[in-house]
PDB file of C-alpha atoms and ligand atoms in Angstrom:
ATOM      1  CA  MET A   1     -32.524   8.552   8.993  1.00  0.00           C
ATOM      2  CA  GLN A   2     -29.498   7.698  11.411  1.00  0.00           C
ATOM      3  CA  CYS A   3     -25.969   8.400  11.441  1.00  0.00           C
ATOM      4  CA  PRO A   4     -24.152   5.059  10.281  1.00  0.00           C
ATOM      5  CA  LYS A   5     -21.273   4.886  13.127  1.00  0.00           C
ATOM      6  CA  CYS A   6     -23.046   6.447  15.994  1.00  0.00           C
ATOM      7  CA  ASN A   7     -26.596   6.172  15.313  1.00  0.00           C
ATOM      8  CA  ILE A   8     -27.938   8.808  16.705  1.00  0.00           C
ATOM      9  CA  ALA A   9     -30.271  11.203  14.383  1.00  0.00           C
ATOM     10  CA  LEU A  10     -28.526  12.615  11.352  1.00  0.00           C
ATOM     11  CA  ARG A  11     -29.939  16.527  11.441  1.00  0.00           C
ATOM     12  CA  ALA A  12     -29.823  19.166   7.900  1.00  0.00           C
ATOM     13  CA  THR A  13     -26.772  20.851   7.191  1.00  0.00           C
ATOM     14  CA  LYS A  14     -25.008  22.654   4.936  1.00  0.00           C
ATOM     15  CA  LEU A  15     -21.432  21.249   3.441  1.00  0.00           C
ATOM     16  CA  GLU A  16     -21.117  25.358   1.400  1.00  0.00           C
ATOM     17  CA  GLN A  17     -23.429  27.671   1.101  1.00  0.00           C
ATOM     18  CA  GLY A  18     -26.023  26.102  -1.160  1.00  0.00           C
ATOM     19  CA  LEU A  19     -24.908  22.630  -0.492  1.00  0.00           C
ATOM     20  CA  SER A  20     -27.128  21.107   2.080  1.00  0.00           C
ATOM     21  CA  ALA A  21     -26.152  17.243   3.435  1.00  0.00           C
ATOM     22  CA  MET A  22     -27.474  15.993   6.945  1.00  0.00           C
ATOM     23  CA  GLY A  23     -24.478  16.079   9.572  1.00  0.00           C
ATOM     24  CA  CYS A  24     -23.931  14.145  12.695  1.00  0.00           C
ATOM     25  CA  SER A  25     -23.219  16.568  15.317  1.00  0.00           C
ATOM     26  CA  GLN A  26     -21.171  13.561  17.199  1.00  0.00           C
ATOM     27  CA  CYS A  27     -18.318  12.643  14.489  1.00  0.00           C
ATOM     28  CA  GLU A  28     -19.320  15.404  12.288  1.00  0.00           C
ATOM     29  CA  GLY A  29     -19.437  12.850   8.854  1.00  0.00           C
ATOM     30  CA  ALA A  30     -21.993  14.240   6.688  1.00  0.00           C
ATOM     31  CA  LEU A  31     -24.411  12.295   4.439  1.00  0.00           C
ATOM     32  CA  VAL A  32     -24.601  14.373   0.463  1.00  0.00           C
ATOM     33  CA  ALA A  33     -27.212  13.342  -2.093  1.00  0.00           C
ATOM     34  CA  LEU A  34     -25.273  13.878  -5.594  1.00  0.00           C
ATOM     35  CA  LEU A  35     -27.907  15.200  -7.390  1.00  0.00           C
ATOM     36  CA  TYR A  36     -27.350  17.860  -5.121  1.00  0.00           C
ATOM     37  CA  TYR A  37     -24.053  18.174  -5.263  1.00  0.00           C
ATOM     38  CA  ARG A  38     -24.014  18.583  -9.732  1.00  0.00           C
ATOM     39  CA  ASP A  39     -26.778  21.140  -8.670  1.00  0.00           C
ATOM     40  CA  TRP A  40     -24.652  23.353  -6.602  1.00  0.00           C
ATOM     41  CA  VAL A  41     -21.418  22.632  -8.497  1.00  0.00           C
ATOM     42  CA  GLU A  42     -23.266  24.062 -11.904  1.00  0.00           C
ATOM     43  CA  ARG A  43     -25.170  26.518  -9.959  1.00  0.00           C
ATOM     44  CA  THR A  44     -21.902  28.012  -8.194  1.00  0.00           C
ATOM     45  CA  PRO A  45     -19.553  29.988 -10.410  1.00  0.00           C
ATOM     46  CA  LEU A  46     -15.708  29.459  -9.007  1.00  0.00           C
ATOM     47  CA  SER A  47     -14.884  31.585  -6.888  1.00  0.00           C
ATOM     48  CA  GLU A  48     -12.086  33.799  -6.163  1.00  0.00           C
ATOM     49  CA  SER A  49     -11.430  31.747  -3.091  1.00  0.00           C
ATOM     50  CA  ASP A  50     -11.740  28.410  -4.462  1.00  0.00           C
ATOM     51  CA  LEU A  51      -8.478  29.293  -6.412  1.00  0.00           C
ATOM     52  CA  ASP A  52      -5.969  30.696  -3.452  1.00  0.00           C
ATOM     53  CA  THR A  53      -5.044  27.557  -2.670  1.00  0.00           C
ATOM     54  CA  PRO A  54      -3.340  28.681   1.031  1.00  0.00           C
ATOM     55  CA  GLU A  55      -0.081  27.153   0.709  1.00  0.00           C
ATOM     56  CA  ASP A  56       1.028  27.481   4.702  1.00  0.00           C
ATOM     57  CA  THR A  57      -1.927  24.461   5.764  1.00  0.00           C
ATOM     58  CA  PRO A  58      -0.028  21.588   5.092  1.00  0.00           C
ATOM     59  CA  ILE A  59      -2.189  18.339   2.814  1.00  0.00           C
ATOM     60  CA  LYS A  60       0.039  16.471   6.289  1.00  0.00           C
ATOM     61  CA  ALA A  61      -1.372  18.629   8.962  1.00  0.00           C
ATOM     62  CA  LEU A  62      -5.053  18.784   7.673  1.00  0.00           C
ATOM     63  CA  ILE A  63      -5.472  14.331   7.249  1.00  0.00           C
ATOM     64  CA  GLY A  64      -3.730  14.621  11.050  1.00  0.00           C
ATOM     65  CA  THR A  65      -6.993  16.463  12.045  1.00  0.00           C
ATOM     66  CA  SER A  66     -10.001  14.699   9.283  1.00  0.00           C
ATOM     67  CA  GLU A  67     -10.851  11.191  10.402  1.00  0.00           C
ATOM     68  CA  GLU A  68     -11.593   7.913   8.137  1.00  0.00           C
ATOM     69  CA  THR A  69     -13.666   4.938   8.719  1.00  0.00           C
ATOM     70  CA  SER A  70     -12.196   1.846   8.069  1.00  0.00           C
ATOM     71  CA  THR A  71     -14.932  -0.680   7.983  1.00  0.00           C
ATOM     72  CA  ALA A  72     -17.785  -0.742   5.145  1.00  0.00           C
ATOM     73  CA  MET A  73     -20.938   0.926   6.357  1.00  0.00           C
ATOM     74  CA  ALA A  74     -24.281   0.784   5.979  1.00  0.00           C
ATOM     75  CA  CYS A  75     -26.312   3.528   3.306  1.00  0.00           C
ATOM     76  CA  PRO A  76     -27.971   5.352   6.052  1.00  0.00           C
ATOM     77  CA  LYS A  77     -31.357   5.862   3.669  1.00  0.00           C
ATOM     78  CA  CYS A  78     -31.370   1.798   1.832  1.00  0.00           C
ATOM     79  CA  SER A  79     -28.910   0.064   4.875  1.00  0.00           C
ATOM     80  CA  ARG A  80     -27.522  -1.191   1.467  1.00  0.00           C
ATOM     81  CA  LEU A  81     -23.533  -1.389   2.596  1.00  0.00           C
ATOM     82  CA  MET A  82     -22.098   1.555   0.362  1.00  0.00           C
ATOM     83  CA  LEU A  83     -18.352   1.370  -1.112  1.00  0.00           C
ATOM     84  CA  LYS A  84     -15.411   2.926  -0.839  1.00  0.00           C
ATOM     85  CA  PHE A  85     -13.461   5.236  -2.871  1.00  0.00           C
ATOM     86  CA  LYS A  86      -9.862   6.726  -2.278  1.00  0.00           C
ATOM     87  CA  ILE A  87      -9.873  10.109  -2.258  1.00  0.00           C
ATOM     88  CA  SER A  88      -5.633  10.866  -3.040  1.00  0.00           C
ATOM     89  CA  GLY A  89      -2.044   8.934  -2.590  1.00  0.00           C
ATOM     90  CA  GLU A  90      -1.525  11.749  -0.088  1.00  0.00           C
ATOM     91  CA  SER A  91      -3.928  10.197   2.373  1.00  0.00           C
ATOM     92  CA  ASP A  92      -5.863   7.309   3.462  1.00  0.00           C
ATOM     93  CA  ASN A  93      -9.484   8.856   3.571  1.00  0.00           C
ATOM     94  CA  LYS A  94     -11.815   7.221   1.390  1.00  0.00           C
ATOM     95  CA  LEU A  95     -15.619   8.779   0.516  1.00  0.00           C
ATOM     96  CA  ASP A  96     -18.302   6.182   0.775  1.00  0.00           C
ATOM     97  CA  LEU A  97     -20.859   6.198  -1.499  1.00  0.00           C
ATOM     98  CA  CYS A  98     -24.031   4.216  -1.887  1.00  0.00           C
ATOM     99  CA  SER A  99     -24.748   3.618  -5.478  1.00  0.00           C
ATOM    100  CA  PHE A 100     -28.374   2.681  -5.424  1.00  0.00           C
ATOM    101  CA  CYS A 101     -28.881   6.165  -3.510  1.00  0.00           C
ATOM    102  CA  ASP A 102     -26.200   8.138  -5.509  1.00  0.00           C
ATOM    103  CA  GLU A 103     -25.293   9.313  -2.125  1.00  0.00           C
ATOM    104  CA  ALA A 104     -22.188   9.731  -1.072  1.00  0.00           C
ATOM    105  CA  TRP A 105     -20.451  10.109   3.023  1.00  0.00           C
ATOM    106  CA  LEU A 106     -17.913  11.815   3.823  1.00  0.00           C
ATOM    107  CA  ASP A 107     -16.547  12.017   7.556  1.00  0.00           C
ATOM    108  CA  ARG A 108     -15.016  14.447   8.846  1.00  0.00           C
ATOM    109  CA  GLY A 109     -12.782  16.545   7.531  1.00  0.00           C
ATOM    110  CA  GLU A 110     -13.495  14.559   4.003  1.00  0.00           C
ATOM    111  CA  TRP A 111     -14.604  17.642   2.485  1.00  0.00           C
ATOM    112  CA  GLN A 112     -11.933  20.018   3.391  1.00  0.00           C
ATOM    113  CA  LEU A 113      -9.566  17.517   2.117  1.00  0.00           C
ATOM    114  CA  LEU A 114     -11.136  17.583  -1.294  1.00  0.00           C
ATOM    115  CA  LYS A 115     -10.948  21.713  -1.049  1.00  0.00           C
ATOM    116  CA  MET A 116      -7.426  21.101  -0.683  1.00  0.00           C
ATOM    117  CA  LEU A 117      -6.305  18.627  -3.251  1.00  0.00           C
ATOM    118  CA  GLU A 118      -9.048  20.992  -5.692  1.00  0.00           C
ATOM    119  CA  LEU A 119     -11.497  18.128  -5.918  1.00  0.00           C
ATOM    120  CA  SER A 120     -13.892  19.959  -3.999  1.00  0.00           C
ATOM    121  CA  ARG A 121     -15.692  21.002  -7.618  1.00  0.00           C
ATOM    122  CA  LYS A 122     -15.171  17.343  -9.074  1.00  0.00           C
ATOM    123  CA  MET A 123     -16.475  14.665  -6.253  1.00  0.00           C
ATOM    124  CA  PRO A 124     -18.162  12.527  -8.936  1.00  0.00           C
ATOM    125  CA  LEU A 125     -13.992  12.025 -10.156  1.00  0.00           C
ATOM    126  CA  VAL A 126     -13.395   9.993  -7.053  1.00  0.00           C
ATOM    127  CA  PHE A 127     -15.953   7.338  -7.755  1.00  0.00           C
ATOM    128  CA  THR A 128     -14.016   6.593 -11.204  1.00  0.00           C
ATOM    129  CA  GLU A 129     -12.719   3.732 -12.141  1.00  0.00           C
ATOM    130  CA  GLN A 130     -10.193   6.023 -13.862  1.00  0.00           C
ATOM    131  CA  TRP A 131      -8.911   7.752 -10.981  1.00  0.00           C
ATOM    132  CA  GLN A 132      -9.051   4.978  -8.847  1.00  0.00           C
ATOM    133  CA  LYS A 133      -6.170   3.364 -11.307  1.00  0.00           C
ATOM    134  CA  LYS A 134      -4.584   5.979 -11.650  1.00  0.00           C
ATOM    135  CA  LEU A 135      -4.091   6.112  -7.352  1.00  0.00           C
ATOM    136  CA  ARG A 136      -3.049   2.257  -7.695  1.00  0.00           C
ATOM    137  CA  LYS A 137      -0.242   2.572 -10.193  1.00  0.00           C
ATOM    138  CA  GLN A 138       0.720   5.761  -8.696  1.00  0.00           C
ATOM    139  CA  ALA A 139       1.052   3.464  -4.965  1.00  0.00           C
ATOM    140  CA  THR A 140       2.721   0.653  -7.024  1.00  0.00           C
ATOM    141  CA  GLN A 141       5.351   3.611  -7.776  1.00  0.00           C
ATOM    142  CA  ASP A 142       6.109   4.887  -4.842  1.00  0.00           C
ATOM    143  CA  ALA A 143       6.190   1.357  -3.286  1.00  0.00           C
ATOM    144  CA  ARG A 144       9.090   0.796  -5.798  1.00  0.00           C
ATOM    145  CA  ASP A 145      10.931   3.790  -5.303  1.00  0.00           C
ATOM    146  CA  ASN A 146      10.586   2.946  -1.432  1.00  0.00           C
ATOM    147  CA  ARG A 147      11.856  -0.251  -2.116  1.00  0.00           C
ATOM    148  CA  LEU A 148      15.396   1.511  -3.822  1.00  0.00           C
ATOM    149  CA  LEU A 149      15.110   4.915  -1.366  1.00  0.00           C
ATOM    150  CA  LYS A 150      16.594   1.920   1.297  1.00  0.00           C
ATOM    151  CA  TYR A 151      20.033   2.091  -0.404  1.00  0.00           C
ATOM    152  CA  ILE A 152      20.489   5.523  -2.400  1.00  0.00           C
ATOM    153  CA  ASP A 153      19.177   9.005  -1.624  1.00  0.00           C
ATOM    154  CA  GLU A 154      16.550  11.117  -3.453  1.00  0.00           C
ATOM    155  CA  PRO A 155      19.075  12.407  -6.256  1.00  0.00           C
ATOM    156  CA  GLU A 156      20.836   9.052  -7.031  1.00  0.00           C
ATOM    157  CA  LEU A 157      17.473   7.774  -6.511  1.00  0.00           C
ATOM    158  CA  GLU A 158      16.108  10.998  -9.881  1.00  0.00           C
ATOM    159  CA  LYS A 159      19.702  10.261 -11.440  1.00  0.00           C
ATOM    160  CA  THR A 160      18.597   6.119 -11.965  1.00  0.00           C
ATOM    161  CA  LYS A 161      14.876   7.073 -13.155  1.00  0.00           C
ATOM    162  CA  GLU A 162      16.809   9.265 -16.153  1.00  0.00           C
ATOM    163  CA  PHE A 163      19.013   6.908 -16.619  1.00  0.00           C
ATOM    164  CA  LYS A 164      16.723   3.512 -16.532  1.00  0.00           C
ATOM    165  CA  GLN A 165      14.280   5.380 -19.382  1.00  0.00           C
ATOM    166  CA  TRP A 166      17.337   6.324 -21.536  1.00  0.00           C
ATOM    167  CA  LEU A 167      18.111   3.012 -21.683  1.00  0.00           C
ATOM    168  CA  SER A 168      14.421   1.422 -22.028  1.00  0.00           C
ATOM    169  CA  ALA A 169      14.746   3.863 -25.268  1.00  0.00           C
ATOM    170  CA  HIS A 170      17.590   2.993 -26.684  1.00  0.00           C
ATOM    171  CA  PRO A 171      17.706   0.505 -29.924  1.00  0.00           C
ATOM    172  CA  HIS A 172      20.626  -1.481 -28.451  1.00  0.00           C
ATOM    173  CA  ARG A 173      19.874  -2.187 -24.765  1.00  0.00           C
ATOM    174  CA  GLU A 174      19.624  -5.570 -24.265  1.00  0.00           C
ATOM    175  CA  HIS A 175      24.309  -4.741 -25.312  1.00  0.00           C
ATOM    176  CA  LEU A 176      24.304  -2.206 -22.470  1.00  0.00           C
ATOM    177  CA  LEU A 177      22.474  -3.956 -19.951  1.00  0.00           C
ATOM    178  CA  PHE A 178      24.903  -7.289 -20.726  1.00  0.00           C
ATOM    179  CA  PHE A 179      28.095  -4.671 -20.530  1.00  0.00           C
ATOM    180  CA  ILE A 180      26.649  -3.639 -16.969  1.00  0.00           C
ATOM    181  CA  ASN A 181      25.852  -7.230 -15.716  1.00  0.00           C
ATOM    182  CA  GLN A 182      29.080  -7.685 -16.556  1.00  0.00           C
ATOM    183  CA  ASN A 183      32.335  -8.133 -13.794  1.00  0.00           C
TER     184      ASN A 183
HETATM  185 ZN1  LIG B 201     -21.807  10.352  13.822  1.00  0.00          ZN
HETATM  186 ZN1  LIG B 202     -28.507   4.225  -0.267  1.00  0.00          ZN
END
């Protein structure tokens, strides 16, 4: 098997103790079989170190060291195109999945990113429509907030949101809106 990015042979490696993968020594990407992955999650009890998030390593710093392949990649096993799944709202990183082989490709730093986001034990969640929908909704909301943040500051945005919530729940909101719009 060859690395889908570097075209050099992938070598057996470990993402974690007991979690085998096929890794590329050049780009540091890795192919993980979800079968092995699920088995590893079941076999590995949650350790103390999984629970404490290192507070002094901001996610932003980690994103800086990770890599993201933006172009579609062919599965190293079957050559079919892999599907991309966004990991979180904080970064552009996406996991690539071959649903035919049930294998996932992680670019350099993406395993660390999953750990940081407390997703390393629930990676398949990223591949669900539910997760992707949640991220899209979040992105839409963020874009809306950012448009308004060009004119007002954060505390004003919070105030506006509270007001909007109060207004939309009010039984006479159309009268209130009419009043606001009058000169
Ligand atoms: Zn590579
Ligand atoms: Zn495949």
